[in-house]
PDB file of C-alpha atoms in Angstrom:
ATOM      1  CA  UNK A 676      15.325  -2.548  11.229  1.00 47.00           C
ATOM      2  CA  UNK A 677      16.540   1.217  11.861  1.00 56.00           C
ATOM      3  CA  UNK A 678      13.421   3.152  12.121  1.00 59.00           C
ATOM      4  CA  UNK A 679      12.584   5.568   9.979  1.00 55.00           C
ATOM      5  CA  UNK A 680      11.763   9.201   9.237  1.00 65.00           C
ATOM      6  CA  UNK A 681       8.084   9.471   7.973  1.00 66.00           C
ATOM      7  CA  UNK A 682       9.010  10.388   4.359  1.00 76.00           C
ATOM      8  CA  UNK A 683      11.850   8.643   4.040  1.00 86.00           C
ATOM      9  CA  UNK A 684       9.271   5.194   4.577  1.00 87.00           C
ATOM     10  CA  UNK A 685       7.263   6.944   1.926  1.00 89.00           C
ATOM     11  CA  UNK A 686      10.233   6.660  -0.466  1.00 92.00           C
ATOM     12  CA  UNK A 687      11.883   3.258   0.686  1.00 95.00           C
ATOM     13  CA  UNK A 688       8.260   2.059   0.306  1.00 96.00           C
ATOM     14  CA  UNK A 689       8.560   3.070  -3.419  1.00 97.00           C
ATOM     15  CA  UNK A 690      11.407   1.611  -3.882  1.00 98.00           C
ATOM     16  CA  UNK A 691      10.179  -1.423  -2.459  1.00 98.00           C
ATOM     17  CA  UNK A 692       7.347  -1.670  -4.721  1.00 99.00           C
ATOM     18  CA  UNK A 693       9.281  -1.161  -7.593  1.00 99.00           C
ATOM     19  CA  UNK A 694      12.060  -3.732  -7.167  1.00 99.00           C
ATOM     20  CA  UNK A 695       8.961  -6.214  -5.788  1.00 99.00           C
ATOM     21  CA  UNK A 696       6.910  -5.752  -9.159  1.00 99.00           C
ATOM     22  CA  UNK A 697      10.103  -5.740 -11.238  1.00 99.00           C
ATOM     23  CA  UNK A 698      10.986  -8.788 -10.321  1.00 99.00           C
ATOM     24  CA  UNK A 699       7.370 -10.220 -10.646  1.00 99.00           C
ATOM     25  CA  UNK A 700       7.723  -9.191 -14.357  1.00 99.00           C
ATOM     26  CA  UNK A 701       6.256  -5.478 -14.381  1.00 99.00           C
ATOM     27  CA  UNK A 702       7.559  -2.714 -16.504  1.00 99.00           C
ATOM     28  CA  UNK A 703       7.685  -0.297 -13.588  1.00 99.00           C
ATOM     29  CA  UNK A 704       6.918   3.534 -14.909  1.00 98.00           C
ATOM     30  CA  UNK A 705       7.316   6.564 -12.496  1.00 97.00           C
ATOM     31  CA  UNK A 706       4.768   9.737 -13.047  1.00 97.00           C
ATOM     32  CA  UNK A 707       6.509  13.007 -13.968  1.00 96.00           C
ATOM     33  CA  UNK A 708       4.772  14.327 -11.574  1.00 93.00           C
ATOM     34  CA  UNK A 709       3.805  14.134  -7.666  1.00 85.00           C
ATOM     35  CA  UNK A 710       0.341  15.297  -8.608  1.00 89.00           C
ATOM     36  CA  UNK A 711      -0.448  12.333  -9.672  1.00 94.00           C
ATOM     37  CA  UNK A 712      -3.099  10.377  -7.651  1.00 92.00           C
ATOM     38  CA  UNK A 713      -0.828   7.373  -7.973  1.00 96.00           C
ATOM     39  CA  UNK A 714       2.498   6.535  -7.629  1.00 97.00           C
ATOM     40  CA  UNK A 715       3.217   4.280 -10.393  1.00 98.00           C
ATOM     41  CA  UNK A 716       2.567   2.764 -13.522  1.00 98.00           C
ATOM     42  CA  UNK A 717       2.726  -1.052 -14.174  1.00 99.00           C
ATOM     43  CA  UNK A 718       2.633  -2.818 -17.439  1.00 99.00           C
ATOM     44  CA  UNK A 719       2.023  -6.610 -18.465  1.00 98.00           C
ATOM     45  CA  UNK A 720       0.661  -8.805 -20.646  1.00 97.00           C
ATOM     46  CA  UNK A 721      -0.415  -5.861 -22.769  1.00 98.00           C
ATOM     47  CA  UNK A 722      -2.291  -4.538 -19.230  1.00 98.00           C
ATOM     48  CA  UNK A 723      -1.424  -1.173 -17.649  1.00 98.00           C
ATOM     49  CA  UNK A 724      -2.863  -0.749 -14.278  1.00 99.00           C
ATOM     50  CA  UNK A 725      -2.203   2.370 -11.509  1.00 98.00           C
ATOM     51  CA  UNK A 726      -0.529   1.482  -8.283  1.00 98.00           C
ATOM     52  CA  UNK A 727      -0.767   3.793  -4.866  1.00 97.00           C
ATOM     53  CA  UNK A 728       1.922   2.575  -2.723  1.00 97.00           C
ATOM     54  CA  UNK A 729       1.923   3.082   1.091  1.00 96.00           C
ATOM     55  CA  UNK A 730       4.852   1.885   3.836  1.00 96.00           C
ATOM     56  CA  UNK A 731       2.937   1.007   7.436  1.00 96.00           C
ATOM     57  CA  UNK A 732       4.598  -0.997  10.105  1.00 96.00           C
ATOM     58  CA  UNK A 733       3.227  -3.414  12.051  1.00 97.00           C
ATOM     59  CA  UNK A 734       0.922  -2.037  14.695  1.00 96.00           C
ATOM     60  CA  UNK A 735       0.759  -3.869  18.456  1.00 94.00           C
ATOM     61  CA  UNK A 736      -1.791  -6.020  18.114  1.00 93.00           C
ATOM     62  CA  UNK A 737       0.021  -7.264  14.978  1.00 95.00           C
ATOM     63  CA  UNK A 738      -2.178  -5.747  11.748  1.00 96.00           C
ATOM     64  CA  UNK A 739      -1.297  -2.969   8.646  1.00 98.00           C
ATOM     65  CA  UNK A 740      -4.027  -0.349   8.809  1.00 97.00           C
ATOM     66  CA  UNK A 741      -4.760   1.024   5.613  1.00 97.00           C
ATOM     67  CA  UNK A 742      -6.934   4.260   5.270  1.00 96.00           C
ATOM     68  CA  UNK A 743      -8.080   4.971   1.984  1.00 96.00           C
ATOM     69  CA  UNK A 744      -7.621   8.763   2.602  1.00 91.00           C
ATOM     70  CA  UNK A 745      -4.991  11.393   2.839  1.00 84.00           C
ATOM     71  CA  UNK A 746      -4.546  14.056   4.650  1.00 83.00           C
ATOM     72  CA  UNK A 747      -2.728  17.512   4.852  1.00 82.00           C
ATOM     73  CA  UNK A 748      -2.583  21.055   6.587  1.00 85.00           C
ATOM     74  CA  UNK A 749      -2.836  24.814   5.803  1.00 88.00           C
ATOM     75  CA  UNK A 750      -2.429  27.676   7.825  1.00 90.00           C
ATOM     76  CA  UNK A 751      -6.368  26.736   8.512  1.00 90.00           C
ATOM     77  CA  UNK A 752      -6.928  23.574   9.379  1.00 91.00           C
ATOM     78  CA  UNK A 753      -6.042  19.758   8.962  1.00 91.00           C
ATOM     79  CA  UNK A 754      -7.964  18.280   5.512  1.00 90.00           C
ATOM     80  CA  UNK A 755      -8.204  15.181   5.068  1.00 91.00           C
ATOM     81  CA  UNK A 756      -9.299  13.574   1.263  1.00 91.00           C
ATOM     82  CA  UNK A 757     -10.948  10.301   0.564  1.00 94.00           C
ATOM     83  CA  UNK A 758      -9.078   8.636  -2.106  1.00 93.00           C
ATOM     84  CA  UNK A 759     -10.460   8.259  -5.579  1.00 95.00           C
ATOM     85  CA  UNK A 760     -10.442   4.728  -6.028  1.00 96.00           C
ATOM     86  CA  UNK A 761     -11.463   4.964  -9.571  1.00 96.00           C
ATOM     87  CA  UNK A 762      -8.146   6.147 -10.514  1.00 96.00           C
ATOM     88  CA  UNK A 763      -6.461   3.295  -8.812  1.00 98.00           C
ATOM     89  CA  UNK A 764      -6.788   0.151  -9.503  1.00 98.00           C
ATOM     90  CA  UNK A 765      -4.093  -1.272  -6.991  1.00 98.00           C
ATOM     91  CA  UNK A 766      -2.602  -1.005  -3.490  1.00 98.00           C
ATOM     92  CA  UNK A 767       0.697  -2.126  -2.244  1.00 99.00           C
ATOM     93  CA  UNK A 768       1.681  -1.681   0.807  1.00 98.00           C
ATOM     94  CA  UNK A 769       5.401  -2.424   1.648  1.00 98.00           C
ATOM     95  CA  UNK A 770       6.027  -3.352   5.925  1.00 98.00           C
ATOM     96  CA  UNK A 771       9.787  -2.577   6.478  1.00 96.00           C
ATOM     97  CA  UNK A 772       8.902  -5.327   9.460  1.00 97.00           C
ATOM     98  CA  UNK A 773       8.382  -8.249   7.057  1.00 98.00           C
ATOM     99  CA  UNK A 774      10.657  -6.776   4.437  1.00 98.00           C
ATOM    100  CA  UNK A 775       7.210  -7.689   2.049  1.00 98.00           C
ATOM    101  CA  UNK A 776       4.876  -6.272  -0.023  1.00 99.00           C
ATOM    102  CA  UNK A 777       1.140  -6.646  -0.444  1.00 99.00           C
ATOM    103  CA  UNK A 778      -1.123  -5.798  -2.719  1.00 99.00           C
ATOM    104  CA  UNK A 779      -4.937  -5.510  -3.527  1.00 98.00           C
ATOM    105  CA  UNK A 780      -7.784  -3.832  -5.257  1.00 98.00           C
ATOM    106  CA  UNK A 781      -8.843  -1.380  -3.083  1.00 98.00           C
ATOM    107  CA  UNK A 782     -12.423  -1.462  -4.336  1.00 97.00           C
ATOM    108  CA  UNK A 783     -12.699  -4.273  -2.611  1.00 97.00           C
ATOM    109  CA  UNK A 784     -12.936  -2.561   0.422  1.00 97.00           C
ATOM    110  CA  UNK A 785     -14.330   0.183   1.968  1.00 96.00           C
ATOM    111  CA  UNK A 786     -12.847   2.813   4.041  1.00 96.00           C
ATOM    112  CA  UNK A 787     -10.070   0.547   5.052  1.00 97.00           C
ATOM    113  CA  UNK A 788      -8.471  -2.334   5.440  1.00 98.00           C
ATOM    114  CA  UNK A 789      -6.836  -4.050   7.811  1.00 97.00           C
ATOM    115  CA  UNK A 790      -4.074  -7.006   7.126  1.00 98.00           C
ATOM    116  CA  UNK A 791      -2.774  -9.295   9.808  1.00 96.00           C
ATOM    117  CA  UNK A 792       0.677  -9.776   9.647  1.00 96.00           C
ATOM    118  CA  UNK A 793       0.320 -12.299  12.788  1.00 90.00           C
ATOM    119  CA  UNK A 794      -2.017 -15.176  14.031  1.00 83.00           C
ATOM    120  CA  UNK A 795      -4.579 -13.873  16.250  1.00 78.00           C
ATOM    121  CA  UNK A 796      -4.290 -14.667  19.778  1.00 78.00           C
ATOM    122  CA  UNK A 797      -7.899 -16.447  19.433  1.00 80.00           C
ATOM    123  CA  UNK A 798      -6.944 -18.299  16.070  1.00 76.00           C
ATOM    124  CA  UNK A 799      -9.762 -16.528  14.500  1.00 80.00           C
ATOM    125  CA  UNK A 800      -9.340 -17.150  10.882  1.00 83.00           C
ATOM    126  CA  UNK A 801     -12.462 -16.158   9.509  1.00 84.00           C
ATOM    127  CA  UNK A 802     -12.986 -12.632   7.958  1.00 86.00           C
ATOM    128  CA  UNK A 803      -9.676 -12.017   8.656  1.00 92.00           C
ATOM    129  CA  UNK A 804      -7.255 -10.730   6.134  1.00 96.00           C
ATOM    130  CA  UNK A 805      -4.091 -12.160   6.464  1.00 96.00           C
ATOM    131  CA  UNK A 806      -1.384  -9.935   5.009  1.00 98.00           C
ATOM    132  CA  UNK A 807       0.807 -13.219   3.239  1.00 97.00           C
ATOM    133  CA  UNK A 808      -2.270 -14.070   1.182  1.00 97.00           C
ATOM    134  CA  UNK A 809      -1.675 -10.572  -0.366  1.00 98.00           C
ATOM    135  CA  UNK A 810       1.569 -11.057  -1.577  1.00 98.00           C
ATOM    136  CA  UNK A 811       1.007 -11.863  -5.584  1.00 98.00           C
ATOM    137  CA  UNK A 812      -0.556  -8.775  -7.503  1.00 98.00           C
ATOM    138  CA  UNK A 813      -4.143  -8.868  -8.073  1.00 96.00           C
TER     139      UNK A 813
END
């Protein structure tokens, strides 16, 4: 796949997400606004949950890294904000190298998380988080 310019992987991330949870039977809503501290609404089964989405390729030794922060700049300095994860109640995370998305509460983790997109080279499978057993919305 053509790599990509930063925000442009923001976007095609979104759009990812929303053709992903379309077709897994979500009303897909947009905010009307980019201050939001989400970037989408979902709706099912009379549930209607917040969604961050993220795009991250896969790194060398073959994981997604997900901070659960953002950052920015002024004329200053560099900031960088934890995430509220009260006023989220799910991750996805589209990987324009598996053409997937994955998903997960991120109060179920701490600062980050990490998903494995490939076996490790030890075959360690315990504590690990492999990224295809995130696939289905939590």
């Amino acid at each position: 796949m053509k790599k990509h310019h930063t925000k442009s992987l923001g976007d095609l991330g979104i759009l990812k997400a929303q053709l992903d949870l379309f077709e897994k039977g979500f009303i897909v809503a947009i905010p009307q606004t980019e201050h939001a501290p989400f970037d989408l609404m979902i709706h099912k089964g009379g549930v209607s949950r917040t969604v961050q989405v993220k795009a991250r390729s896969v790194d060398a030794k073959g994981n997604l890294n997900v901070n659960f922060s953002s950052t920015y700049s002024d004329s200053k300095k560099m900031h960088t904000v934890r995430v509220d994860k009260k006023q989220i109640d799910i991750y996805c995370v589209y990987c324009p190298d598996t053409d997937k998305c994955y998903y997960f509460d991120p109060k179920k983790f701490n600062k980050s998380v990490c998903l494995r997109v490939e076996m490790p080279k030890n075959n360690q499978r315990q504590n690990v988080n492999f990224a295809d057993d995130y696939c289905q919305v939590p």
